[in-house]
Coordinates of C-alpha atoms and ligand atoms in Angstrom, one line a residue:
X25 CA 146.1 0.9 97.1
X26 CA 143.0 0.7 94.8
X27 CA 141.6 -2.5 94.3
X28 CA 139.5 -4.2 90.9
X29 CA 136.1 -4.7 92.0
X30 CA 135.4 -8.3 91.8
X31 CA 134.6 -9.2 88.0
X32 CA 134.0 -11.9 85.4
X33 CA 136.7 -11.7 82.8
X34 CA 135.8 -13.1 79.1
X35 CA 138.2 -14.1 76.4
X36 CA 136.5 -14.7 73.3
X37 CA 138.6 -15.9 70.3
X38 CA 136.3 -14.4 68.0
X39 CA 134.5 -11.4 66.6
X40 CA 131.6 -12.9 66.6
X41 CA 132.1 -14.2 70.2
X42 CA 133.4 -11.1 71.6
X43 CA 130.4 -9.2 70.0
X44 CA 127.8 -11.8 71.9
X45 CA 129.8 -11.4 74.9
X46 CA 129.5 -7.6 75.1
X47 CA 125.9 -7.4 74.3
X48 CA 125.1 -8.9 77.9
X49 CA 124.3 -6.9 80.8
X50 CA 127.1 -5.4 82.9
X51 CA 129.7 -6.4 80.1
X52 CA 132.7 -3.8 79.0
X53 CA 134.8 -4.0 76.4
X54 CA 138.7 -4.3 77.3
X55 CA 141.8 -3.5 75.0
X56 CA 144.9 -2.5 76.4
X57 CA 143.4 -2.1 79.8
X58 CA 145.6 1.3 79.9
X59 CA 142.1 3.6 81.1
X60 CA 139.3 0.9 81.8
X61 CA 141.5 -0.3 84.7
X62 CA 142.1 3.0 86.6
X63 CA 138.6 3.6 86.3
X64 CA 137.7 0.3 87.3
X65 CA 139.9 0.7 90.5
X66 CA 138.1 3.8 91.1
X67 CA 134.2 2.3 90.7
X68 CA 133.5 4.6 87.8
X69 CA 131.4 1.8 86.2
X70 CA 129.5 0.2 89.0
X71 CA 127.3 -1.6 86.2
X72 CA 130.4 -3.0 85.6
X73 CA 129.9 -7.1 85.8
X74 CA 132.0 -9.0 83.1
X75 CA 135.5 -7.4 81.3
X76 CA 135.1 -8.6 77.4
X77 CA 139.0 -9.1 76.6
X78 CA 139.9 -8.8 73.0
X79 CA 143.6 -9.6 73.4
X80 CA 142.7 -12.9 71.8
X81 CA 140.6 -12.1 69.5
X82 CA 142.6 -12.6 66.1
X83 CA 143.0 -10.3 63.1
X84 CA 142.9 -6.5 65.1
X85 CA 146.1 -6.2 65.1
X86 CA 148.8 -4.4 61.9
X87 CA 149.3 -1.5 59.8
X88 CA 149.1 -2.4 55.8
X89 CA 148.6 0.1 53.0
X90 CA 146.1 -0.2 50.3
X91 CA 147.8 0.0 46.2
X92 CA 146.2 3.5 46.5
X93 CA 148.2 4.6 49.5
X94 CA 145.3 4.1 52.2
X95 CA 146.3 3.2 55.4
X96 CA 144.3 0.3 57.7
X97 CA 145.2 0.2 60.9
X98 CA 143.5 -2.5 63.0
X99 CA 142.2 -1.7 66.5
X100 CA 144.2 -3.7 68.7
X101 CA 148.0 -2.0 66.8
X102 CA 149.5 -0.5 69.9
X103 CA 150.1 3.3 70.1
X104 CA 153.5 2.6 70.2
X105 CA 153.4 0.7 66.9
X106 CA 151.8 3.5 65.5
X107 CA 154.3 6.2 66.8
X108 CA 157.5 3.5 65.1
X109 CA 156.1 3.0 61.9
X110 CA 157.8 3.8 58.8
X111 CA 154.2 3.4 57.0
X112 CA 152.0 5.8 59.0
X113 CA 152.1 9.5 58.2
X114 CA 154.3 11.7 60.3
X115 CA 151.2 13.3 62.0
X116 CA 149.8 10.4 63.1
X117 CA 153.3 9.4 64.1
X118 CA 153.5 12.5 66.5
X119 CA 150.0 11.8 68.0
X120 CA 150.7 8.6 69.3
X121 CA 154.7 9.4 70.5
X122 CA 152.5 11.9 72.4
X123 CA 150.6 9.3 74.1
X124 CA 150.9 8.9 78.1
X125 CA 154.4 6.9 78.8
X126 CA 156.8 4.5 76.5
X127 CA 155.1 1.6 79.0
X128 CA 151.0 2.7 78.5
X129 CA 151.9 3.5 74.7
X130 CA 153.6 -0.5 74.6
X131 CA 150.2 -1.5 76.1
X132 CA 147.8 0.8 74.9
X133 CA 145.8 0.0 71.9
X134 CA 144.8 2.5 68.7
X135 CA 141.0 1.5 69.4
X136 CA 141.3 2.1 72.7
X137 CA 142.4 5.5 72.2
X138 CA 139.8 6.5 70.3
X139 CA 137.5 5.3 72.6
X140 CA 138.8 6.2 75.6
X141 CA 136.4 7.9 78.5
X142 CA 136.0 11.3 78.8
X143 CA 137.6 12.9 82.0
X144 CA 136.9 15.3 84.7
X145 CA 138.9 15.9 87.9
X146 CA 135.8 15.8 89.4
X147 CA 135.0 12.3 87.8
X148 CA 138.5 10.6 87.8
X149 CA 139.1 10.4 91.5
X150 CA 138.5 7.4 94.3
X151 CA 134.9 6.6 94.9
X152 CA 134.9 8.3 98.4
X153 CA 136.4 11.6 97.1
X154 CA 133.5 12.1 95.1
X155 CA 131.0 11.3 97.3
X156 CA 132.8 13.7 99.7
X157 CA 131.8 16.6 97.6
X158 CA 128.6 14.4 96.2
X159 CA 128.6 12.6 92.5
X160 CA 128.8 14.5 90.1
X161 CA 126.2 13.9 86.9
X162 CA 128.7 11.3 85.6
X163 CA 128.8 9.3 89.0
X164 CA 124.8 9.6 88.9
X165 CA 124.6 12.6 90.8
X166 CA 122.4 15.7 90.0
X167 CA 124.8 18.2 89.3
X168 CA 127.6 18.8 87.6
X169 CA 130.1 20.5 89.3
X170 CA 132.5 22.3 87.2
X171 CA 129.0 24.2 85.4
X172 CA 126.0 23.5 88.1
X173 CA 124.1 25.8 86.3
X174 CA 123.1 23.5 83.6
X175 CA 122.4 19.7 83.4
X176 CA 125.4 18.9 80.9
X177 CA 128.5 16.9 81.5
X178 CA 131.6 18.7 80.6
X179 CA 134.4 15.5 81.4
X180 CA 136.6 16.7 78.0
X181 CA 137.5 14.4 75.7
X182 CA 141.1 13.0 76.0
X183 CA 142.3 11.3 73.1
X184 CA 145.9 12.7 71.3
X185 CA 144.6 10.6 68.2
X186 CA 141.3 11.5 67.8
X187 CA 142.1 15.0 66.5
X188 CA 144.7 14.1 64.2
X189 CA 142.3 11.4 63.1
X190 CA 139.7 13.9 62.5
X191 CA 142.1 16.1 60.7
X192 CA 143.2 13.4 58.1
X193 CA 139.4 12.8 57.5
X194 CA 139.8 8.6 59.0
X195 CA 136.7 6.6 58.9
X196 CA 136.4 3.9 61.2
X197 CA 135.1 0.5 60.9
X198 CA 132.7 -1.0 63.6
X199 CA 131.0 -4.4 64.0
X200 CA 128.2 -5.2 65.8
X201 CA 125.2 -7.5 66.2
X202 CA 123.8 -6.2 63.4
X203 CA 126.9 -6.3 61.0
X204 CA 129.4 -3.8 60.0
X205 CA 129.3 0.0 59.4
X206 CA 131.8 2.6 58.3
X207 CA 131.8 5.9 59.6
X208 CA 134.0 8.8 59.5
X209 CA 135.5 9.1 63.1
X210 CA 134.6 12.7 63.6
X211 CA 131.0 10.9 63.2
X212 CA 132.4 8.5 66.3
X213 CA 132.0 11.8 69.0
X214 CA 129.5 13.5 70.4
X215 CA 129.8 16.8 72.4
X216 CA 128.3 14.7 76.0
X217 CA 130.6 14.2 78.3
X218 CA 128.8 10.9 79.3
X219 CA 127.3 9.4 76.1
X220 CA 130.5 10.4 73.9
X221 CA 130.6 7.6 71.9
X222 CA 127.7 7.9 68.8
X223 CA 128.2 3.8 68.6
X224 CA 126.1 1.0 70.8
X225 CA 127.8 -0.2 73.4
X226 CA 128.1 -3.9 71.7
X227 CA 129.9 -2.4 68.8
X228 CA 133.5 -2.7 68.5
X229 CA 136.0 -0.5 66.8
X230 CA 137.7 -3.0 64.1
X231 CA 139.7 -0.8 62.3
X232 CA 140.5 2.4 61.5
X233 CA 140.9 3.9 57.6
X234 CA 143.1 6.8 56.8
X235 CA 142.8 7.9 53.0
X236 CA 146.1 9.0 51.5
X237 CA 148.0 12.3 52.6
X238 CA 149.8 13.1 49.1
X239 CA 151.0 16.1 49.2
X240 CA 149.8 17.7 52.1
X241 CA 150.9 18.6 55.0
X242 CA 149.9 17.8 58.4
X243 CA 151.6 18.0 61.9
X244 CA 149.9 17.8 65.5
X245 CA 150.9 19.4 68.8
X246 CA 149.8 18.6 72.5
X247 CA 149.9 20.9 75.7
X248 CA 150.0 19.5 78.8
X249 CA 152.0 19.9 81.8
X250 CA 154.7 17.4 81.7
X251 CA 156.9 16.0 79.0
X252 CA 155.3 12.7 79.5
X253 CA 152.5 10.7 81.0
X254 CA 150.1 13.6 80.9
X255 CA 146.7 13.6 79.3
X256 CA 146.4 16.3 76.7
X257 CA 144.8 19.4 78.0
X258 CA 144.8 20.8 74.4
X259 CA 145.9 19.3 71.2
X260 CA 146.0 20.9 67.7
X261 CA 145.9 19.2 64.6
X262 CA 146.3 20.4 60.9
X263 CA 145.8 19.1 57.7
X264 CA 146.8 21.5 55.2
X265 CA 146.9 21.4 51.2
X266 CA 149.6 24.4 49.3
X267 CA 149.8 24.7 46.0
X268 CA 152.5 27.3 45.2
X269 CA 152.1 30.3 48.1
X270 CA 148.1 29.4 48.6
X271 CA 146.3 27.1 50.8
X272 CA 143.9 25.1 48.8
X273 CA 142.3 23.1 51.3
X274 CA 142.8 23.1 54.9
X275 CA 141.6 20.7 58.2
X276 CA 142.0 22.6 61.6
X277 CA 140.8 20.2 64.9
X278 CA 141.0 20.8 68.3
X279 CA 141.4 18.2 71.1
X280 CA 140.5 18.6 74.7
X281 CA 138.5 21.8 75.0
X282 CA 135.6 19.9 74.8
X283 CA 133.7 16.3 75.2
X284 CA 134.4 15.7 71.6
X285 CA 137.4 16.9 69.2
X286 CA 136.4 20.2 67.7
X287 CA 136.6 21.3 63.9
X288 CA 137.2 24.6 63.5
X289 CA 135.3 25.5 60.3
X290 CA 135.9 29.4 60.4
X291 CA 139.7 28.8 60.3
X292 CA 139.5 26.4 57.4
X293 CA 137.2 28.9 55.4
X294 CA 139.8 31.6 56.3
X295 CA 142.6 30.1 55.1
X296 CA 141.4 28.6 52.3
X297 CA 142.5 30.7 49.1
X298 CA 145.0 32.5 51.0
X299 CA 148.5 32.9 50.9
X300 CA 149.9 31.8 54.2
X301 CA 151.5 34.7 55.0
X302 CA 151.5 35.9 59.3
X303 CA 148.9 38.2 59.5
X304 CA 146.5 35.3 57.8
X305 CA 148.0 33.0 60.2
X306 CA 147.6 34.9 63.0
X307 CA 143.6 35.8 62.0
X308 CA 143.1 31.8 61.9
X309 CA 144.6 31.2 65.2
X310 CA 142.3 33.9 67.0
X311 CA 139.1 31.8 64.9
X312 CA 140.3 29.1 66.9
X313 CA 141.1 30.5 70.7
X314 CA 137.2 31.9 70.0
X315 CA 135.7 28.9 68.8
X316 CA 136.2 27.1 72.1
X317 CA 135.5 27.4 75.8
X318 CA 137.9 24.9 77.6
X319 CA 136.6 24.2 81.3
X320 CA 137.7 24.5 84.4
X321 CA 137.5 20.2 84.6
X322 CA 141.3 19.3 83.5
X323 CA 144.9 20.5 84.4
X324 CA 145.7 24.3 84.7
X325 CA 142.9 26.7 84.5
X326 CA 140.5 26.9 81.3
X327 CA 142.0 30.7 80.9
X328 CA 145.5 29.6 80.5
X329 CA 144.1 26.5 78.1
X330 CA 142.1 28.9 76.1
X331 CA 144.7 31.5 75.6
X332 CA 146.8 28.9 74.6
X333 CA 144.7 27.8 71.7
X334 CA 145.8 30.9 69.5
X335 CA 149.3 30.2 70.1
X336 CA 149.3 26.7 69.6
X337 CA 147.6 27.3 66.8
X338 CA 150.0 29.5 65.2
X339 CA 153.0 27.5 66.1
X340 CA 151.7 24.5 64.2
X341 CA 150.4 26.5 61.0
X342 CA 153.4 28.2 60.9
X343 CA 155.9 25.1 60.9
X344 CA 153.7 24.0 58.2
X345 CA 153.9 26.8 56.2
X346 CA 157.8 26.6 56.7
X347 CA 158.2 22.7 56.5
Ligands
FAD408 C1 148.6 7.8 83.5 C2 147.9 7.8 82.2 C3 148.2 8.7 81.2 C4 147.5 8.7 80.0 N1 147.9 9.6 79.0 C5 147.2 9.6 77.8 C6 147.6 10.6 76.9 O1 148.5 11.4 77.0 N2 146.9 10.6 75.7 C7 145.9 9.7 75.4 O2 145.3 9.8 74.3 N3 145.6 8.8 76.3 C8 146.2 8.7 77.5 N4 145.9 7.7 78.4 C9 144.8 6.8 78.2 C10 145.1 5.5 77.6 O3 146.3 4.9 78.2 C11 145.3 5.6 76.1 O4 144.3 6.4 75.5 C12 145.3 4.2 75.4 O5 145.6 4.3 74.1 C13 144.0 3.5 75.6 O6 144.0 2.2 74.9 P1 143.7 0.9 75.7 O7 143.8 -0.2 74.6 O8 144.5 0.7 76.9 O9 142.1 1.2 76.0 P2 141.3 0.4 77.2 O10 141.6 1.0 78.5 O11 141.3 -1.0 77.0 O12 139.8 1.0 76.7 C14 139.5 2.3 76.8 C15 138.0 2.5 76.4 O13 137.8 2.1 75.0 C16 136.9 1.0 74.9 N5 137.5 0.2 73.8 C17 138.8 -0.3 73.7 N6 139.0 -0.9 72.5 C18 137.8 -0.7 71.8 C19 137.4 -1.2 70.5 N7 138.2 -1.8 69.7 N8 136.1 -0.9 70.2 C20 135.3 -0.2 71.0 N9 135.6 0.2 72.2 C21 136.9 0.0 72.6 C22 136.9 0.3 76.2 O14 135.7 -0.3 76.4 C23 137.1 1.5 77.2 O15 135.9 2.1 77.4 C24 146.6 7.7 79.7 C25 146.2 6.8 80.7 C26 146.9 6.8 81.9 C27 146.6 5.8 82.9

């Protein structure tokens, strides 16, 4: 059985506390617990000295909607609050019913989500597997071993929200010794499997914004190898505005191909003005299986994940189309 290291734990009551608390050395910010634990247990953070708890921290926590249909949802809403509510768009609803198990998604916070590590099944194993084969860049090693040839870190990112949150254009709000800042959340990610997160490590996730869907349509869809409990080893997201036969605006983001979601630009350019008939469907899709390289770092092999990209793809625009 793995074991916590030994730790301080703080419970702040407070933003402001919580915010002081984090900016000392060795502190970590703690949500739902859901992924900081397991990588606790496995010594992935061995700066690790003082878990910053925001479980009491008040005022994180609801779903409201603004007169102008914008949704707030604050960091510490569950996943599973997300996936039951009546208020939040049916994409977003899908996302998070995607997430992990009914019992992570009860514990499991939005913020956390969206913050959540980046993985690598070179990364994400007991401390004395990966000094077996030797740490990897990400455990301080040299090297990374699913691309030696280059000094990158490839751990994907792993997050079933973060697309969809990119797809619907969210912003996020973050707090920090310094005061507040919005920014949109595909801002939030960097393609760097170890520095992901384009925040300081004292800043914490407060809320997340999502401006109104109207009309369009959206949907998300996840591969991974079991019904449940699996991370996402690819995740589509689509945002998509039709007015009559033609697509007037569209949003295409990938999820876990890479260490940050992935917008796929050439798609949206492609169907934008079109009618969205098969054979313009079908062009889009193959924009997206080339647009990304999934690695060999995840479950099943980056050539199955990547020819799946096209077909997810498909399936999602499709059911749009048709919905
Ligand atoms: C078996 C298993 C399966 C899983 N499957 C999935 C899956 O399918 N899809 C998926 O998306 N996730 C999955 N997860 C990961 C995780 O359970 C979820 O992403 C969950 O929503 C994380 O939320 P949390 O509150 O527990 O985060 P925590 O574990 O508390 O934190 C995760 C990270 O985010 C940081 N953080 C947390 N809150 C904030 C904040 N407000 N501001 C700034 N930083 C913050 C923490 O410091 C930490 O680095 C899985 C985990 C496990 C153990």
């Amino acid at each position: 059985m793995l074991r916590l290291p030994v730790l301080r734990h703080a419970a702040p009551t407070s933003l402001d506390e919580a915010i002081a608390r984090l900016s000392e050395d060795g502190a970590m910010l703690a949500a739902g617990g859901t992924d900081l634990v397991p990588n606790l247990k496995r010594r992935q953070y061995p700066e690790a000295k003082t878990i910053v708890s925001l479980r009491r921290v008040t005022g994180l926590d609801g779903v409201s909607v603004d007169d102008d249909g914008t949704l707030r949802i604050g960091a510490m809403t569950t996943v599973a609050r997300l996936a039951d509510d009546g208020a939040v768009p049916e994409v977003l609803r899908e996302a998070a019913g995607a997430v992990a198990s009914p019992q992570l998604r009860n514990r499991g916070t939005v913020g956390g989500n969206l913050c959540v590590d980046t993985r690598c099944h070179w990364l994400n194993v007991p401390e004395t597997w990966r000094e077996a084969a030797e740490p990897c860049l990400k455990a301080g090693g040299e090297m990374c071993w699913v691309a030696p040839a280059k000094k990158v870190c490839w751990a994907v990112s792993s997050s079933d929200l973060a697309p969809a949150m990119v797809a619907l254009d969210a912003s996020v709000r973050l707090a920090g010794p310094d005061g507040e800042r919005t920014t949109p959340v595909a801002e939030l990610y960097r393609d760097d499997g170890m520095d992901h997160l384009a925040k300081a490590p004292n800043e914490i996730l407060v809320e997340v914004i999502v401006p109104p869907l109207g009309e369009r349509r959206a949907g998300y869809r996840k591969l991974r190898r079991r019904g449940s409990i699996d991370f996402p080893i690819l995740g589509v997201a689509a945002v998509l505005e039709i007015d009559g036969d033609v697509c007037t605006d569209a949003r295409l983001v990938l999820g876990a191909v890479a260490s940050a979601p992935v917008r796929v630009t050439a798609a949206e350019d492609l169907l934008t003005g079109r009618a969205l008939d098969a054979n313009v469907i079908q062009e889009a899709a193959e924009l997206a299986g080339k647009a990304v390289r999934p690695m060999s770092n995840t479950d099943l092999t980056s050539r199955y994940r990547k020819k799946m990209v096209p077909v997810f793809v498909r399936r999602l625009l499709r059911d749009l189309v048709d919905a």
